[in-house]
Amino acid sequence: MKIISIVGARPNFMKVTPIILEIYKHNKSITNDKNIIIHKLVHTGQHYDKNLSDIFFKQLKLPQPDIYLNVGSGSHAFQTAEIMKLFEKVLEEEKPDLVITVGDVNSTIACALVASKYYYSKVNENNNIRPYIAHVEAGLRSFDRQMPEEINRIITDNLSDLLFVTEKTGIDNLLREGISKDKIHFVGNTMIDTLLTFKERANESDILERLNLTSHDRNNLREYSLLTLHRPSNVDEEKSFKEIIEALRELSQYMPMIFPIHPRTSNSIEKFKLKSLFHYFKDNSIKISEINIIPPLGYIDFLCLMMNARIVLTDSGGIQEETTCLNVPCITLRNNTERPITIEEGTNILAGCKGEDILNAFNTQLNKNYKNSSPKYWDGKTAGRIVKVIIDFFKRKP
Ligand code: UD1
């Protein structure tokens, strides 16, 4: 069996790593070469900065991509089309049995769309076949079609043959959309597999010392909040971006706010001339009542900051799940979430994007006690379940 996995943007790396490691584990365990899985990793190059891509390969020990498409940035249509053109050539060359896509980024939909229409003939076989498509993190829905990711999710799920679901709402959403029950597999969350693997290592990061958040030892940790913000709906339009920043500046009066910045948000700050609203961190210069901008972080440092934060504010999808797993209060700066389990069972609340609502959510979260929760199958064993389903699926195929 030959499998191609796709990565493109930052959140993809931690979702794919455990699956690849599990495939390697399978290959080591088998006695008959006929059952070996040939695996190739394709990186589309949607994210190409060192801090958004290379560092994750290094830290997660993700094998270097076998094929790098180098597409870079562009409009949605441009980026998706570039990936599609190049990925078709990959399929021509490789003729895989299965393409694994993860998450909801443009690389996800682009590759699923190409695979769904790419038919080829196998040696000694008459019928033309296409690669099967697996989607990891299927079924999540924000019900907000203005989010590019929502379109990517719906289409990718629709085209996929194996849909791996992280939380129960995913099953309900897929069934409602007419997806056949036997394609859906509730397996848990591979991003949480990675988190549980690296939690100990993250404790050894020196990021807290580098940012001057501890004096001498970790028992003297300063309370801080951690911010991530990069959704187009929050940062691309001046008025709404400014309103969010004003509210966050108010919150930074209570405790320093640490803000590893995404390039999209950096671009908006430049464009709208808002640099004076932030403090740009340089050695030993964290300001206690400011939003402190630092460069994007690697996985280990970011995990360390997240684990030790008093509170996390974010518009990311994955961070809502990671804070739930870490039992750290989270405020989501959006009007909806495709991950409702993080609210029902986890530490997350939706604040929306209005100044006053963000301030209220901050107070609510600081005064709430959360019990440790662990959503079903967020147990570090998801990749194992996925690889088992894949192997069984191909055993059943003629
Ligand atoms: C993408 C995903 C989003 C995910 C995010 C994680 C889509 C539609 N969006 O958004 O779901 O949460 O990744 O980070 O796929 N840029 C760089 N260096 C890079 C990559 C991007 O400077 O390595 C800048 C470019 O100016 C680019 C902009 O960031 O135009 C946006 O990048 P893009 O890949 O289009 O989307 P993200 O906002 O990163």
CSV table of C-alpha atoms and ligand atoms in Angstrom, one decimal:
chain,number,residue,atom,x,y,z
A,1,MET,CA,0.0,0.0,0.0
A,2,LYS,CA,1.3,3.5,-0.8
A,3,ILE,CA,0.1,6.5,1.2
A,4,ILE,CA,0.8,10.1,0.6
A,5,SER,CA,0.2,12.6,3.5
A,6,ILE,CA,-0.2,16.3,2.9
A,7,VAL,CA,1.0,19.1,5.1
A,8,GLY,CA,1.0,22.8,4.1
A,9,ALA,CA,0.4,25.2,7.0
A,10,ARG,CA,1.5,25.4,10.6
A,11,PRO,CA,-1.4,23.5,12.3
A,12,ASN,CA,-1.0,20.6,9.9
A,13,PHE,CA,2.4,19.4,11.2
A,14,MET,CA,1.4,18.3,14.7
A,15,LYS,CA,-1.7,16.5,13.3
A,16,VAL,CA,0.2,14.5,10.8
A,17,THR,CA,3.3,13.6,12.9
A,18,PRO,CA,1.8,10.8,15.0
A,19,ILE,CA,0.2,9.2,12.0
A,20,ILE,CA,3.5,8.9,10.2
A,21,LEU,CA,5.2,7.6,13.3
A,22,GLU,CA,2.4,5.0,13.6
A,23,ILE,CA,2.9,3.9,10.0
A,24,TYR,CA,6.6,3.5,10.7
A,25,LYS,CA,5.7,1.4,13.8
A,26,HIS,CA,3.5,-0.8,11.7
A,27,ASN,CA,6.2,-1.3,9.1
A,28,LYS,CA,8.6,-2.4,11.9
A,29,SER,CA,6.2,-4.8,13.3
A,30,ILE,CA,5.3,-6.8,10.2
A,31,THR,CA,6.8,-10.0,9.1
A,32,ASN,CA,5.5,-10.1,5.6
A,33,ASP,CA,6.9,-7.4,3.2
A,34,LYS,CA,3.6,-7.6,1.3
A,35,ASN,CA,2.0,-5.7,4.1
A,36,ILE,CA,4.5,-2.8,4.2
A,37,ILE,CA,3.1,0.7,3.8
A,38,ILE,CA,5.2,3.0,1.6
A,39,HIS,CA,4.7,6.5,2.9
A,40,LYS,CA,5.5,9.8,1.2
A,41,LEU,CA,5.1,13.2,2.8
A,42,VAL,CA,4.2,16.1,0.5
A,43,HIS,CA,4.7,19.7,1.8
A,44,THR,CA,2.8,22.2,-0.3
A,45,GLY,CA,4.8,25.1,1.0
A,46,GLN,CA,1.7,27.1,1.9
A,47,HIS,CA,3.7,28.1,5.0
A,48,TYR,CA,7.4,28.6,4.2
A,49,ASP,CA,8.9,30.8,6.9
A,50,LYS,CA,11.4,29.1,9.2
A,51,ASN,CA,9.3,29.8,12.3
A,52,LEU,CA,6.1,28.6,10.7
A,53,SER,CA,7.4,25.5,9.1
A,54,ASP,CA,11.1,24.3,9.5
A,55,ILE,CA,11.2,24.5,13.3
A,56,PHE,CA,8.2,22.1,13.6
A,57,PHE,CA,9.9,19.5,11.4
A,58,LYS,CA,12.9,19.7,13.7
A,59,GLN,CA,11.1,19.7,17.0
A,60,LEU,CA,8.5,17.1,16.2
A,61,LYS,CA,11.0,14.9,14.5
A,62,LEU,CA,8.7,14.9,11.5
A,63,PRO,CA,10.7,13.4,8.5
A,64,GLN,CA,11.7,15.9,5.9
A,65,PRO,CA,9.1,16.1,3.1
A,66,ASP,CA,9.7,13.7,0.2
A,67,ILE,CA,8.2,16.2,-2.1
A,68,TYR,CA,8.1,20.0,-1.7
A,69,LEU,CA,5.7,22.0,-3.9
A,70,ASN,CA,6.9,25.5,-2.9
A,71,VAL,CA,3.6,27.3,-3.7
A,72,GLY,CA,4.0,30.1,-1.2
A,73,SER,CA,1.4,32.8,-0.5
A,74,GLY,CA,-1.3,34.3,-2.7
A,75,SER,CA,-5.1,34.8,-2.9
A,76,HIS,CA,-7.2,31.8,-2.1
A,77,ALA,CA,-7.8,31.0,-5.7
A,78,PHE,CA,-4.2,31.4,-6.7
A,79,GLN,CA,-2.8,29.4,-3.8
A,80,THR,CA,-5.4,26.6,-4.2
A,81,ALA,CA,-4.9,26.4,-7.9
A,82,GLU,CA,-1.1,26.3,-7.7
A,83,ILE,CA,-1.3,23.5,-5.2
A,84,MET,CA,-3.7,21.6,-7.5
A,85,LYS,CA,-1.6,21.9,-10.6
A,86,LEU,CA,1.5,20.7,-8.8
A,87,PHE,CA,-0.2,17.9,-6.8
A,88,GLU,CA,-1.7,16.4,-10.0
A,89,LYS,CA,1.9,15.8,-11.2
A,90,VAL,CA,2.7,14.2,-7.8
A,91,LEU,CA,-0.2,11.8,-8.3
A,92,GLU,CA,0.9,11.0,-11.9
A,93,GLU,CA,4.3,10.2,-10.6
A,94,GLU,CA,3.4,8.3,-7.4
A,95,LYS,CA,0.0,6.7,-8.0
A,96,PRO,CA,-0.8,6.3,-4.3
A,97,ASP,CA,-3.6,4.1,-2.9
A,98,LEU,CA,-4.5,6.7,-0.3
A,99,VAL,CA,-4.1,10.4,0.2
A,100,ILE,CA,-4.3,11.6,3.8
A,101,THR,CA,-5.3,15.2,4.3
A,102,VAL,CA,-5.6,17.0,7.7
A,103,GLY,CA,-7.4,20.0,9.1
A,104,ASP,CA,-9.0,22.7,7.0
A,105,VAL,CA,-6.4,24.8,5.2
A,106,ASN,CA,-6.2,25.5,1.5
A,107,SER,CA,-3.6,22.7,1.1
A,108,THR,CA,-6.2,20.3,2.5
A,109,ILE,CA,-9.0,21.1,0.0
A,110,ALA,CA,-6.7,21.5,-2.9
A,111,CYS,CA,-5.2,18.0,-2.6
A,112,ALA,CA,-8.5,16.3,-1.8
A,113,LEU,CA,-10.0,17.9,-4.9
A,114,VAL,CA,-7.2,16.7,-7.2
A,115,ALA,CA,-7.2,13.2,-5.8
A,116,SER,CA,-11.0,12.9,-6.2
A,117,LYS,CA,-10.7,13.3,-10.0
A,118,TYR,CA,-7.4,11.6,-10.7
A,119,TYR,CA,-7.9,8.2,-12.2
A,120,TYR,CA,-5.1,5.9,-13.2
A,121,SER,CA,-4.7,2.3,-14.1
A,122,LYS,CA,-2.6,-0.1,-11.9
A,123,VAL,CA,-0.2,-2.6,-13.4
A,124,ASN,CA,-2.0,-5.8,-14.3
A,125,GLU,CA,-5.4,-4.3,-13.7
A,126,ASN,CA,-8.0,-3.2,-16.2
A,127,ASN,CA,-10.1,-0.8,-14.2
A,128,ASN,CA,-9.1,2.8,-13.8
A,129,ILE,CA,-9.0,3.7,-10.1
A,130,ARG,CA,-8.4,6.9,-8.1
A,131,PRO,CA,-6.6,7.2,-4.8
A,132,TYR,CA,-8.9,6.9,-1.8
A,133,ILE,CA,-9.0,10.1,0.4
A,134,ALA,CA,-8.8,10.2,4.2
A,135,HIS,CA,-9.6,13.4,6.1
A,136,VAL,CA,-8.3,13.7,9.6
A,137,GLU,CA,-10.4,16.1,11.7
A,138,ALA,CA,-13.5,15.6,9.7
A,139,GLY,CA,-17.0,16.9,10.5
A,140,LEU,CA,-16.1,20.1,12.4
A,141,ARG,CA,-18.5,22.9,11.4
A,142,SER,CA,-18.6,26.6,12.5
A,143,PHE,CA,-21.7,27.1,10.3
A,144,ASP,CA,-20.0,30.3,9.2
A,145,ARG,CA,-19.4,30.1,5.4
A,146,GLN,CA,-17.5,33.4,5.5
A,147,MET,CA,-14.7,31.5,7.0
A,148,PRO,CA,-12.5,30.1,4.3
A,149,GLU,CA,-11.8,27.1,6.5
A,150,GLU,CA,-15.5,26.2,6.7
A,151,ILE,CA,-15.7,25.9,2.9
A,152,ASN,CA,-12.5,23.8,3.0
A,153,ARG,CA,-14.0,21.5,5.6
A,154,ILE,CA,-17.3,20.9,3.9
A,155,ILE,CA,-15.8,20.2,0.5
A,156,THR,CA,-13.0,18.0,1.8
A,157,ASP,CA,-15.4,15.9,3.9
A,158,ASN,CA,-17.7,15.5,0.9
A,159,LEU,CA,-14.9,14.1,-1.2
A,160,SER,CA,-13.4,11.8,1.4
A,161,ASP,CA,-13.7,8.1,1.7
A,162,LEU,CA,-12.5,7.8,5.3
A,163,LEU,CA,-13.5,10.5,7.7
A,164,PHE,CA,-11.7,10.6,11.0
A,165,VAL,CA,-13.7,12.6,13.6
A,166,THR,CA,-12.3,14.3,16.7
A,167,GLU,CA,-15.5,14.9,18.7
A,168,LYS,CA,-19.1,13.6,18.6
A,169,THR,CA,-20.6,16.7,16.9
A,170,GLY,CA,-18.5,15.8,13.9
A,171,ILE,CA,-20.5,12.6,13.4
A,172,ASP,CA,-23.8,14.5,13.7
A,173,ASN,CA,-22.7,17.1,11.2
A,174,LEU,CA,-21.5,14.6,8.7
A,175,LEU,CA,-24.7,12.5,8.9
A,176,ARG,CA,-26.8,15.6,8.5
A,177,GLU,CA,-24.9,16.3,5.3
A,178,GLY,CA,-25.7,12.9,3.9
A,179,ILE,CA,-22.3,11.3,4.4
A,180,SER,CA,-22.6,7.5,4.8
A,181,LYS,CA,-22.2,6.2,8.3
A,182,ASP,CA,-19.7,3.6,7.3
A,183,LYS,CA,-17.2,6.2,6.1
A,184,ILE,CA,-17.2,7.9,9.5
A,185,HIS,CA,-14.7,6.9,12.2
A,186,PHE,CA,-14.8,8.5,15.7
A,187,VAL,CA,-11.1,8.2,16.7
A,188,GLY,CA,-10.1,11.3,18.7
A,189,ASN,CA,-7.6,14.0,18.1
A,190,THR,CA,-4.0,13.5,16.7
A,191,MET,CA,-3.0,17.0,17.7
A,192,ILE,CA,-3.6,15.9,21.3
A,193,ASP,CA,-1.5,12.8,20.6
A,194,THR,CA,1.3,15.2,19.8
A,195,LEU,CA,0.6,17.4,22.8
A,196,LEU,CA,0.7,14.5,25.3
A,197,THR,CA,3.9,13.3,23.7
A,198,PHE,CA,5.6,16.7,24.1
A,199,LYS,CA,4.2,18.0,27.4
A,200,GLU,CA,7.1,16.9,29.5
A,201,ARG,CA,9.7,18.2,27.0
A,202,ALA,CA,7.8,21.6,27.0
A,203,ASN,CA,8.5,22.0,30.7
A,204,GLU,CA,12.2,22.1,29.9
A,205,SER,CA,11.9,25.0,27.5
A,206,ASP,CA,13.6,28.2,28.8
A,207,ILE,CA,11.1,30.5,27.1
A,208,LEU,CA,9.7,31.7,30.5
A,209,GLU,CA,13.2,32.7,31.6
A,210,ARG,CA,13.9,34.3,28.2
A,211,LEU,CA,10.8,36.5,28.5
A,212,ASN,CA,11.6,37.3,32.1
A,213,LEU,CA,8.4,35.7,33.4
A,214,THR,CA,10.1,33.9,36.2
A,215,SER,CA,12.7,35.0,38.7
A,216,HIS,CA,15.1,32.1,39.6
A,217,ASP,CA,12.6,29.3,39.7
A,218,ARG,CA,9.3,28.3,38.2
A,219,ASN,CA,7.5,28.7,41.6
A,220,ASN,CA,7.9,32.4,41.1
A,221,LEU,CA,6.1,32.6,37.9
A,222,ARG,CA,4.6,35.9,37.0
A,223,GLU,CA,0.9,35.7,35.9
A,224,TYR,CA,0.6,36.4,32.2
A,225,SER,CA,-1.9,36.0,29.5
A,226,LEU,CA,-1.1,34.5,26.1
A,227,LEU,CA,-2.6,35.8,22.9
A,228,THR,CA,-2.8,34.5,19.3
A,229,LEU,CA,-4.7,36.4,16.7
A,230,HIS,CA,-4.6,35.9,12.9
A,231,ARG,CA,-8.1,35.1,11.5
A,232,PRO,CA,-8.8,37.3,8.5
A,233,SER,CA,-12.2,38.3,10.0
A,234,ASN,CA,-10.3,39.8,13.0
A,235,VAL,CA,-7.2,41.3,11.5
A,236,ASP,CA,-7.8,42.2,7.9
A,237,GLU,CA,-10.3,45.0,8.5
A,238,GLU,CA,-9.0,48.1,10.3
A,239,LYS,CA,-12.1,48.9,12.5
A,240,SER,CA,-12.7,45.5,14.0
A,241,PHE,CA,-9.0,44.8,14.4
A,242,LYS,CA,-8.6,48.1,16.3
A,243,GLU,CA,-11.6,47.4,18.5
A,244,ILE,CA,-10.1,44.0,19.6
A,245,ILE,CA,-6.7,45.5,20.2
A,246,GLU,CA,-8.1,48.3,22.4
A,247,ALA,CA,-9.9,45.7,24.6
A,248,LEU,CA,-6.8,43.6,24.8
A,249,ARG,CA,-4.8,46.6,25.8
A,250,GLU,CA,-7.1,47.1,28.7
A,251,LEU,CA,-6.7,43.4,29.8
A,252,SER,CA,-2.9,43.8,29.6
A,253,GLN,CA,-3.3,46.3,32.5
A,254,TYR,CA,-4.1,43.3,34.8
A,255,MET,CA,-1.2,41.1,33.7
A,256,PRO,CA,1.3,41.3,30.8
A,257,MET,CA,0.1,39.8,27.6
A,258,ILE,CA,2.5,37.8,25.4
A,259,PHE,CA,1.7,37.8,21.7
A,260,PRO,CA,3.6,35.5,19.4
A,261,ILE,CA,2.7,37.2,16.2
A,262,HIS,CA,1.5,35.6,12.9
A,263,PRO,CA,2.8,37.2,9.7
A,264,ARG,CA,-0.7,38.1,8.5
A,265,THR,CA,-1.2,40.1,11.7
A,266,SER,CA,2.2,41.8,11.4
A,267,ASN,CA,1.2,42.8,7.9
A,268,SER,CA,-2.1,44.4,9.2
A,269,ILE,CA,-0.3,46.2,12.0
A,270,GLU,CA,2.1,47.8,9.4
A,271,LYS,CA,-0.7,48.5,7.0
A,272,PHE,CA,-3.0,50.2,9.6
A,273,LYS,CA,0.0,51.9,11.3
A,274,LEU,CA,-0.8,50.5,14.7
A,275,LYS,CA,2.7,49.7,15.9
A,276,SER,CA,2.4,52.2,18.8
A,277,LEU,CA,-0.4,50.1,20.4
A,278,PHE,CA,2.1,47.3,21.1
A,279,HIS,CA,5.4,46.7,22.9
A,280,TYR,CA,8.0,44.9,20.7
A,281,PHE,CA,9.9,42.6,23.0
A,282,LYS,CA,13.6,42.8,23.0
A,283,ASP,CA,16.0,41.1,25.5
A,284,ASN,CA,14.7,41.5,29.0
A,285,SER,CA,12.2,44.1,28.2
A,286,ILE,CA,8.8,42.5,28.9
A,287,LYS,CA,6.4,45.4,29.8
A,288,ILE,CA,4.0,44.4,32.5
A,289,SER,CA,1.0,46.4,31.3
A,290,GLU,CA,1.4,46.0,27.6
A,291,ILE,CA,0.7,43.6,24.7
A,292,ASN,CA,4.2,42.3,24.2
A,293,ILE,CA,4.8,41.2,20.6
A,294,ILE,CA,7.3,38.3,20.1
A,295,PRO,CA,8.2,36.4,16.9
A,296,PRO,CA,6.2,33.3,16.1
A,297,LEU,CA,7.4,30.4,18.3
A,298,GLY,CA,8.2,26.8,17.7
A,299,TYR,CA,6.0,24.0,19.1
A,300,ILE,CA,7.9,23.4,22.4
A,301,ASP,CA,8.2,27.0,23.4
A,302,PHE,CA,4.6,27.8,22.6
A,303,LEU,CA,3.4,24.7,24.5
A,304,CYS,CA,5.4,25.8,27.5
A,305,LEU,CA,3.9,29.3,27.4
A,306,MET,CA,0.4,27.8,27.0
A,307,MET,CA,0.7,25.4,29.9
A,308,ASN,CA,1.9,28.0,32.3
A,309,ALA,CA,-0.4,30.9,31.2
A,310,ARG,CA,-3.1,32.2,33.6
A,311,ILE,CA,-5.3,32.6,30.6
A,312,VAL,CA,-5.2,32.2,26.8
A,313,LEU,CA,-6.9,34.4,24.3
A,314,THR,CA,-7.1,33.2,20.7
A,315,ASP,CA,-8.9,33.0,17.4
A,316,SER,CA,-7.2,29.7,16.5
A,317,GLY,CA,-9.1,26.4,16.3
A,318,GLY,CA,-6.4,24.1,17.6
A,319,ILE,CA,-5.6,26.2,20.7
A,320,GLN,CA,-9.2,25.9,21.9
A,321,GLU,CA,-8.5,22.1,22.0
A,322,GLU,CA,-5.1,22.3,23.4
A,323,THR,CA,-6.1,24.6,26.3
A,324,THR,CA,-9.0,22.2,27.1
A,325,CYS,CA,-6.6,19.3,27.3
A,326,LEU,CA,-4.2,21.4,29.5
A,327,ASN,CA,-7.0,22.7,31.7
A,328,VAL,CA,-6.0,26.4,31.0
A,329,PRO,CA,-8.9,28.9,30.7
A,330,CYS,CA,-9.3,30.0,27.1
A,331,ILE,CA,-11.2,32.9,25.6
A,332,THR,CA,-12.0,32.5,21.9
A,333,LEU,CA,-12.2,35.8,20.1
A,334,ARG,CA,-14.8,34.7,17.6
A,335,ASN,CA,-18.6,34.5,17.3
A,336,ASN,CA,-18.6,30.7,16.7
A,337,THR,CA,-16.5,27.6,17.1
A,338,GLU,CA,-16.4,24.5,15.1
A,339,ARG,CA,-15.1,22.7,18.2
A,340,PRO,CA,-18.1,22.9,20.7
A,341,ILE,CA,-16.7,20.2,22.9
A,342,THR,CA,-14.1,22.7,24.2
A,343,ILE,CA,-17.0,24.8,25.6
A,344,GLU,CA,-19.2,21.9,26.8
A,345,GLU,CA,-16.5,19.8,28.4
A,346,GLY,CA,-13.5,22.1,28.3
A,347,THR,CA,-12.1,25.4,29.5
A,348,ASN,CA,-13.2,27.5,26.5
A,349,ILE,CA,-15.7,30.3,26.2
A,350,LEU,CA,-16.8,32.3,23.1
A,351,ALA,CA,-16.3,36.0,23.7
A,352,GLY,CA,-17.1,37.3,20.2
A,353,CYS,CA,-15.1,40.3,18.9
A,354,LYS,CA,-16.6,43.3,20.7
A,355,GLY,CA,-14.6,45.1,23.2
A,356,GLU,CA,-17.0,44.9,26.1
A,357,ASP,CA,-17.7,41.2,25.6
A,358,ILE,CA,-14.0,40.4,25.6
A,359,LEU,CA,-13.6,42.3,29.0
A,360,ASN,CA,-16.6,40.4,30.5
A,361,ALA,CA,-15.3,37.1,29.3
A,362,PHE,CA,-11.9,37.8,30.9
A,363,ASN,CA,-13.6,38.4,34.3
A,364,THR,CA,-15.7,35.3,33.9
A,365,GLN,CA,-12.8,33.1,33.1
A,366,LEU,CA,-10.6,34.3,35.9
A,367,ASN,CA,-13.2,33.6,38.4
A,368,LYS,CA,-14.1,30.1,37.2
A,369,ASN,CA,-12.7,26.8,38.4
A,370,TYR,CA,-12.3,24.2,35.8
A,371,LYS,CA,-12.2,20.5,36.5
A,372,ASN,CA,-9.8,18.4,34.5
A,373,SER,CA,-11.6,17.2,31.5
A,374,SER,CA,-10.7,14.9,28.7
A,375,PRO,CA,-13.0,14.5,25.8
A,376,LYS,CA,-13.6,11.0,24.5
A,377,TYR,CA,-10.5,9.5,22.8
A,378,TRP,CA,-8.3,12.5,23.4
A,379,ASP,CA,-6.0,10.0,25.0
A,380,GLY,CA,-2.8,10.0,22.9
A,381,LYS,CA,-3.8,6.9,21.0
A,382,THR,CA,-5.7,8.4,18.1
A,383,ALA,CA,-3.0,7.8,15.4
A,384,GLY,CA,-3.0,4.1,16.3
A,385,ARG,CA,-6.7,3.9,15.8
A,386,ILE,CA,-6.4,5.8,12.4
A,387,VAL,CA,-3.8,3.5,11.0
A,388,LYS,CA,-5.7,0.4,12.2
A,389,VAL,CA,-8.8,1.7,10.3
A,390,ILE,CA,-6.8,2.3,7.2
A,391,ILE,CA,-5.2,-1.2,7.2
A,392,ASP,CA,-8.6,-2.8,7.8
A,393,PHE,CA,-10.1,-0.7,5.0
A,394,PHE,CA,-7.6,-1.9,2.5
A,395,LYS,CA,-7.9,-5.5,3.7
A,396,ARG,CA,-11.5,-5.4,2.8
A,397,LYS,CA,-10.9,-3.9,-0.7
A,398,PRO,CA,-10.7,-6.5,-3.5
B,1,UD1,C1,-3.6,29.6,7.2
B,1,UD1,C2,-4.9,28.8,7.2
B,1,UD1,C3,-5.6,29.0,8.6
B,1,UD1,C4,-4.6,28.6,9.7
B,1,UD1,C5,-3.3,29.4,9.6
B,1,UD1,C6,-2.3,28.9,10.6
B,1,UD1,C7,-6.1,28.8,5.1
B,1,UD1,C8,-7.3,29.3,4.3
B,1,UD1,N1,-5.8,29.4,6.3
B,1,UD1,O1,-3.9,31.0,7.4
B,1,UD1,O2,-6.7,28.1,8.7
B,1,UD1,O3,-5.2,28.8,10.9
B,1,UD1,O4,-2.8,29.1,8.3
B,1,UD1,O5,-1.2,29.8,10.6
B,1,UD1,O6,-5.5,27.9,4.6
B,1,UD1,N2,2.9,34.4,5.4
B,1,UD1,C9,4.2,34.5,5.6
B,1,UD1,N3,5.0,33.4,5.8
B,1,UD1,C10,4.5,32.2,5.6
B,1,UD1,C11,3.2,32.0,5.3
B,1,UD1,C12,2.4,33.1,5.2
B,1,UD1,O7,4.7,35.7,5.8
B,1,UD1,O8,5.3,31.2,5.8
B,1,UD1,C13,2.0,35.6,5.3
B,1,UD1,C14,1.8,36.0,3.8
B,1,UD1,O9,1.8,37.4,3.8
B,1,UD1,C15,0.5,35.5,3.5
B,1,UD1,C16,-0.2,35.5,4.9
B,1,UD1,O10,0.8,35.3,5.8
B,1,UD1,O11,-0.2,36.2,2.5
B,1,UD1,C17,-1.3,34.5,5.0
B,1,UD1,O12,-0.9,33.2,4.8
B,1,UD1,P1,-1.9,32.1,4.2
B,1,UD1,O13,-1.2,30.8,4.0
B,1,UD1,O14,-2.6,32.6,3.1
B,1,UD1,O15,-3.0,32.0,5.4
B,1,UD1,P2,-2.9,32.1,7.0
B,1,UD1,O16,-3.4,33.4,7.4
B,1,UD1,O17,-1.5,31.7,7.4
